[in-house]
JSON list of C-alpha atoms in Angstrom, two decimals:
[
{"chain": "F", "resi": 1, "resn": "GLN", "atom": "CA", "xyz": [50.74, 20.77, 62.10]},
{"chain": "F", "resi": 2, "resn": "VAL", "atom": "CA", "xyz": [50.62, 23.92, 60.17]},
{"chain": "F", "resi": 3, "resn": "ARG", "atom": "CA", "xyz": [49.96, 24.04, 56.62]},
{"chain": "F", "resi": 4, "resn": "LEU", "atom": "CA", "xyz": [48.99, 26.92, 54.82]},
{"chain": "F", "resi": 5, "resn": "VAL", "atom": "CA", "xyz": [47.72, 26.74, 50.78]},
{"chain": "F", "resi": 6, "resn": "GLU", "atom": "CA", "xyz": [47.68, 30.33, 49.07]},
{"chain": "F", "resi": 7, "resn": "SER", "atom": "CA", "xyz": [45.30, 31.10, 46.30]},
{"chain": "F", "resi": 8, "resn": "GLY", "atom": "CA", "xyz": [44.03, 34.17, 44.40]},
{"chain": "F", "resi": 9, "resn": "GLY", "atom": "CA", "xyz": [47.08, 35.82, 42.70]},
{"chain": "F", "resi": 10, "resn": "GLY", "atom": "CA", "xyz": [47.10, 37.20, 39.60]},
{"chain": "F", "resi": 11, "resn": "SER", "atom": "CA", "xyz": [47.65, 39.95, 37.04]},
{"chain": "F", "resi": 12, "resn": "VAL", "atom": "CA", "xyz": [45.77, 43.27, 37.27]},
{"chain": "F", "resi": 13, "resn": "GLN", "atom": "CA", "xyz": [46.19, 46.66, 35.96]},
{"chain": "F", "resi": 14, "resn": "THR", "atom": "CA", "xyz": [47.36, 49.33, 38.16]},
{"chain": "F", "resi": 15, "resn": "GLY", "atom": "CA", "xyz": [44.52, 50.69, 40.09]},
{"chain": "F", "resi": 16, "resn": "GLY", "atom": "CA", "xyz": [43.17, 47.72, 40.53]},
{"chain": "F", "resi": 17, "resn": "SER", "atom": "CA", "xyz": [41.95, 44.98, 43.23]},
{"chain": "F", "resi": 18, "resn": "LEU", "atom": "CA", "xyz": [42.78, 41.23, 44.16]},
{"chain": "F", "resi": 19, "resn": "ARG", "atom": "CA", "xyz": [42.14, 39.39, 46.87]},
{"chain": "F", "resi": 20, "resn": "LEU", "atom": "CA", "xyz": [44.45, 36.61, 48.27]},
{"chain": "F", "resi": 21, "resn": "SER", "atom": "CA", "xyz": [43.58, 33.33, 50.13]},
{"chain": "F", "resi": 22, "resn": "CYS", "atom": "CA", "xyz": [45.27, 31.03, 52.40]},
{"chain": "F", "resi": 23, "resn": "ALA", "atom": "CA", "xyz": [43.85, 28.07, 53.69]},
{"chain": "F", "resi": 24, "resn": "VAL", "atom": "CA", "xyz": [45.50, 27.49, 57.30]},
{"chain": "F", "resi": 25, "resn": "SER", "atom": "CA", "xyz": [45.34, 24.53, 59.38]},
{"chain": "F", "resi": 26, "resn": "GLY", "atom": "CA", "xyz": [47.05, 23.61, 62.86]},
{"chain": "F", "resi": 27, "resn": "ASN", "atom": "CA", "xyz": [45.32, 26.85, 64.72]},
{"chain": "F", "resi": 28, "resn": "PRO", "atom": "CA", "xyz": [48.64, 29.15, 64.64]},
{"chain": "F", "resi": 29, "resn": "TYR", "atom": "CA", "xyz": [48.64, 32.12, 66.63]},
{"chain": "F", "resi": 30, "resn": "CYS", "atom": "CA", "xyz": [50.21, 34.49, 64.37]},
{"chain": "F", "resi": 31, "resn": "ARG", "atom": "CA", "xyz": [49.46, 34.64, 60.82]},
{"chain": "F", "resi": 32, "resn": "GLY", "atom": "CA", "xyz": [51.12, 36.82, 57.91]},
{"chain": "F", "resi": 33, "resn": "TRP", "atom": "CA", "xyz": [51.36, 37.71, 54.71]},
{"chain": "F", "resi": 34, "resn": "PHE", "atom": "CA", "xyz": [54.76, 38.70, 52.94]},
{"chain": "F", "resi": 35, "resn": "ARG", "atom": "CA", "xyz": [56.10, 39.21, 49.51]},
{"chain": "F", "resi": 36, "resn": "GLN", "atom": "CA", "xyz": [59.15, 38.81, 47.90]},
{"chain": "F", "resi": 37, "resn": "ALA", "atom": "CA", "xyz": [59.81, 40.44, 44.52]},
{"chain": "F", "resi": 38, "resn": "PRO", "atom": "CA", "xyz": [62.88, 39.43, 42.14]},
{"chain": "F", "resi": 39, "resn": "GLY", "atom": "CA", "xyz": [66.34, 40.39, 43.59]},
{"chain": "F", "resi": 40, "resn": "GLU", "atom": "CA", "xyz": [64.95, 41.91, 46.48]},
{"chain": "F", "resi": 41, "resn": "LYS", "atom": "CA", "xyz": [64.21, 40.92, 50.28]},
{"chain": "F", "resi": 42, "resn": "ARG", "atom": "CA", "xyz": [61.26, 39.04, 51.62]},
{"chain": "F", "resi": 43, "resn": "GLU", "atom": "CA", "xyz": [59.18, 42.10, 52.92]},
{"chain": "F", "resi": 44, "resn": "GLY", "atom": "CA", "xyz": [56.48, 41.98, 55.25]},
{"chain": "F", "resi": 45, "resn": "VAL", "atom": "CA", "xyz": [53.03, 43.33, 54.02]},
{"chain": "F", "resi": 46, "resn": "ALA", "atom": "CA", "xyz": [50.56, 42.65, 57.18]},
{"chain": "F", "resi": 47, "resn": "TYR", "atom": "CA", "xyz": [50.04, 40.07, 60.08]},
{"chain": "F", "resi": 48, "resn": "ILE", "atom": "CA", "xyz": [47.01, 39.17, 62.32]},
{"chain": "F", "resi": 49, "resn": "THR", "atom": "CA", "xyz": [46.71, 37.08, 65.48]},
{"chain": "F", "resi": 50, "resn": "ARG", "atom": "CA", "xyz": [44.18, 34.78, 66.36]},
{"chain": "F", "resi": 51, "resn": "ARG", "atom": "CA", "xyz": [42.50, 37.36, 68.62]},
{"chain": "F", "resi": 52, "resn": "GLY", "atom": "CA", "xyz": [42.58, 39.70, 65.51]},
{"chain": "F", "resi": 53, "resn": "SER", "atom": "CA", "xyz": [45.03, 42.50, 66.19]},
{"chain": "F", "resi": 54, "resn": "THR", "atom": "CA", "xyz": [46.57, 43.85, 62.94]},
{"chain": "F", "resi": 55, "resn": "GLY", "atom": "CA", "xyz": [49.75, 45.45, 61.77]},
{"chain": "F", "resi": 56, "resn": "TYR", "atom": "CA", "xyz": [50.86, 46.27, 58.26]},
{"chain": "F", "resi": 57, "resn": "GLY", "atom": "CA", "xyz": [53.75, 47.43, 56.66]},
{"chain": "F", "resi": 58, "resn": "GLU", "atom": "CA", "xyz": [53.80, 50.84, 55.59]},
{"chain": "F", "resi": 59, "resn": "SER", "atom": "CA", "xyz": [53.60, 50.91, 51.83]},
{"chain": "F", "resi": 60, "resn": "VAL", "atom": "CA", "xyz": [50.38, 49.10, 52.04]},
{"chain": "F", "resi": 61, "resn": "LYS", "atom": "CA", "xyz": [49.01, 51.01, 54.80]},
{"chain": "F", "resi": 62, "resn": "GLY", "atom": "CA", "xyz": [45.56, 52.04, 53.77]},
{"chain": "F", "resi": 63, "resn": "ARG", "atom": "CA", "xyz": [45.41, 49.82, 50.52]},
{"chain": "F", "resi": 64, "resn": "PHE", "atom": "CA", "xyz": [45.64, 46.37, 51.65]},
{"chain": "F", "resi": 65, "resn": "THR", "atom": "CA", "xyz": [43.37, 45.04, 54.64]},
{"chain": "F", "resi": 66, "resn": "ILE", "atom": "CA", "xyz": [44.21, 41.47, 56.33]},
{"chain": "F", "resi": 67, "resn": "SER", "atom": "CA", "xyz": [41.23, 39.54, 57.53]},
{"chain": "F", "resi": 68, "resn": "GLN", "atom": "CA", "xyz": [40.41, 35.75, 58.73]},
{"chain": "F", "resi": 69, "resn": "ASP", "atom": "CA", "xyz": [37.10, 34.26, 59.33]},
{"chain": "F", "resi": 70, "resn": "ASN", "atom": "CA", "xyz": [35.59, 33.37, 62.16]},
{"chain": "F", "resi": 71, "resn": "ALA", "atom": "CA", "xyz": [36.95, 29.51, 62.09]},
{"chain": "F", "resi": 72, "resn": "GLU", "atom": "CA", "xyz": [40.19, 31.09, 61.60]},
{"chain": "F", "resi": 73, "resn": "SER", "atom": "CA", "xyz": [40.69, 28.77, 58.95]},
{"chain": "F", "resi": 74, "resn": "THR", "atom": "CA", "xyz": [41.17, 30.99, 56.38]},
{"chain": "F", "resi": 75, "resn": "LEU", "atom": "CA", "xyz": [43.15, 34.18, 55.98]},
{"chain": "F", "resi": 76, "resn": "TYR", "atom": "CA", "xyz": [42.69, 36.94, 53.36]},
{"chain": "F", "resi": 77, "resn": "LEU", "atom": "CA", "xyz": [44.59, 39.67, 51.90]},
{"chain": "F", "resi": 78, "resn": "GLN", "atom": "CA", "xyz": [42.14, 42.47, 50.33]},
{"chain": "F", "resi": 79, "resn": "MET", "atom": "CA", "xyz": [44.87, 44.62, 47.79]},
{"chain": "F", "resi": 80, "resn": "ASN", "atom": "CA", "xyz": [43.10, 47.69, 46.46]},
{"chain": "F", "resi": 81, "resn": "SER", "atom": "CA", "xyz": [44.76, 50.62, 44.41]},
{"chain": "F", "resi": 82, "resn": "LEU", "atom": "CA", "xyz": [47.38, 48.12, 43.42]},
{"chain": "F", "resi": 83, "resn": "LYS", "atom": "CA", "xyz": [50.18, 49.34, 41.98]},
{"chain": "F", "resi": 84, "resn": "PRO", "atom": "CA", "xyz": [53.60, 48.03, 39.80]},
{"chain": "F", "resi": 85, "resn": "GLU", "atom": "CA", "xyz": [55.66, 48.23, 42.88]},
{"chain": "F", "resi": 86, "resn": "ASP", "atom": "CA", "xyz": [53.50, 45.22, 44.30]},
{"chain": "F", "resi": 87, "resn": "THR", "atom": "CA", "xyz": [54.21, 42.57, 41.73]},
{"chain": "F", "resi": 88, "resn": "ALA", "atom": "CA", "xyz": [55.82, 40.08, 43.88]},
{"chain": "F", "resi": 89, "resn": "MET", "atom": "CA", "xyz": [55.27, 36.13, 44.97]},
{"chain": "F", "resi": 90, "resn": "TYR", "atom": "CA", "xyz": [53.00, 37.01, 47.66]},
{"chain": "F", "resi": 91, "resn": "PHE", "atom": "CA", "xyz": [53.41, 34.05, 50.55]},
{"chain": "F", "resi": 92, "resn": "CYS", "atom": "CA", "xyz": [51.10, 33.18, 53.98]},
{"chain": "F", "resi": 93, "resn": "ALA", "atom": "CA", "xyz": [53.11, 32.88, 56.76]},
{"chain": "F", "resi": 94, "resn": "ALA", "atom": "CA", "xyz": [52.36, 31.31, 60.79]},
{"chain": "F", "resi": 95, "resn": "ASN", "atom": "CA", "xyz": [53.65, 30.98, 64.06]},
{"chain": "F", "resi": 96, "resn": "THR", "atom": "CA", "xyz": [52.61, 29.13, 66.62]},
{"chain": "F", "resi": 97, "resn": "GLY", "atom": "CA", "xyz": [54.42, 31.17, 69.06]},
{"chain": "F", "resi": 98, "resn": "GLY", "atom": "CA", "xyz": [53.33, 34.37, 71.41]},
{"chain": "F", "resi": 99, "resn": "PHE", "atom": "CA", "xyz": [54.76, 36.82, 69.36]},
{"chain": "F", "resi": 100, "resn": "CYS", "atom": "CA", "xyz": [53.46, 38.02, 66.22]},
{"chain": "F", "resi": 101, "resn": "GLN", "atom": "CA", "xyz": [55.24, 41.05, 63.99]},
{"chain": "F", "resi": 102, "resn": "LEU", "atom": "CA", "xyz": [56.28, 41.95, 60.68]},
{"chain": "F", "resi": 103, "resn": "ASP", "atom": "CA", "xyz": [59.53, 40.28, 60.49]},
{"chain": "F", "resi": 104, "resn": "ALA", "atom": "CA", "xyz": [60.39, 36.45, 58.25]},
{"chain": "F", "resi": 105, "resn": "THR", "atom": "CA", "xyz": [62.20, 35.40, 60.84]},
{"chain": "F", "resi": 106, "resn": "VAL", "atom": "CA", "xyz": [59.27, 35.04, 63.43]},
{"chain": "F", "resi": 107, "resn": "PHE", "atom": "CA", "xyz": [57.47, 32.75, 61.23]},
{"chain": "F", "resi": 108, "resn": "ALA", "atom": "CA", "xyz": [58.09, 29.31, 60.97]},
{"chain": "F", "resi": 109, "resn": "TYR", "atom": "CA", "xyz": [55.40, 28.24, 58.75]},
{"chain": "F", "resi": 110, "resn": "TRP", "atom": "CA", "xyz": [55.21, 29.23, 54.67]},
{"chain": "F", "resi": 111, "resn": "GLY", "atom": "CA", "xyz": [53.06, 28.51, 51.81]},
{"chain": "F", "resi": 112, "resn": "GLN", "atom": "CA", "xyz": [54.21, 27.89, 48.27]},
{"chain": "F", "resi": 113, "resn": "GLY", "atom": "CA", "xyz": [53.69, 31.78, 47.52]},
{"chain": "F", "resi": 114, "resn": "THR", "atom": "CA", "xyz": [50.78, 32.90, 44.84]},
{"chain": "F", "resi": 115, "resn": "GLN", "atom": "CA", "xyz": [52.03, 35.53, 42.27]},
{"chain": "F", "resi": 116, "resn": "VAL", "atom": "CA", "xyz": [50.80, 39.16, 42.13]},
{"chain": "F", "resi": 117, "resn": "THR", "atom": "CA", "xyz": [51.69, 40.96, 38.92]},
{"chain": "F", "resi": 118, "resn": "VAL", "atom": "CA", "xyz": [50.28, 44.68, 38.36]},
{"chain": "F", "resi": 119, "resn": "SER", "atom": "CA", "xyz": [51.06, 46.58, 35.01]},
{"chain": "F", "resi": 120, "resn": "LEU", "atom": "CA", "xyz": [50.84, 50.02, 34.23]}
]
């Protein structure tokens, strides 16, 4: 059984940093972060496989870093140089299949979300 619990959201000013965490159980192959702003579609932010391969959305490349601890039980998203357009609810997601990409339909398991707000 895969279970995901996010933490670490909050409010920060433009240019600031936040680190999101997601407690992962069930050892899924693919783990990712998505975000959704009010009235917008869910957007893929980053993914990482159990082997450590990563992928990023174009809007966050060079600013965000996805990682996991050695036991693969905690997923992280380090967010630097935050902008107001990064404001959204951030979701941790996972998939047990052997395929990983930034497409929400690939992911079967979702956390409850954590809010990130970036002010001017």
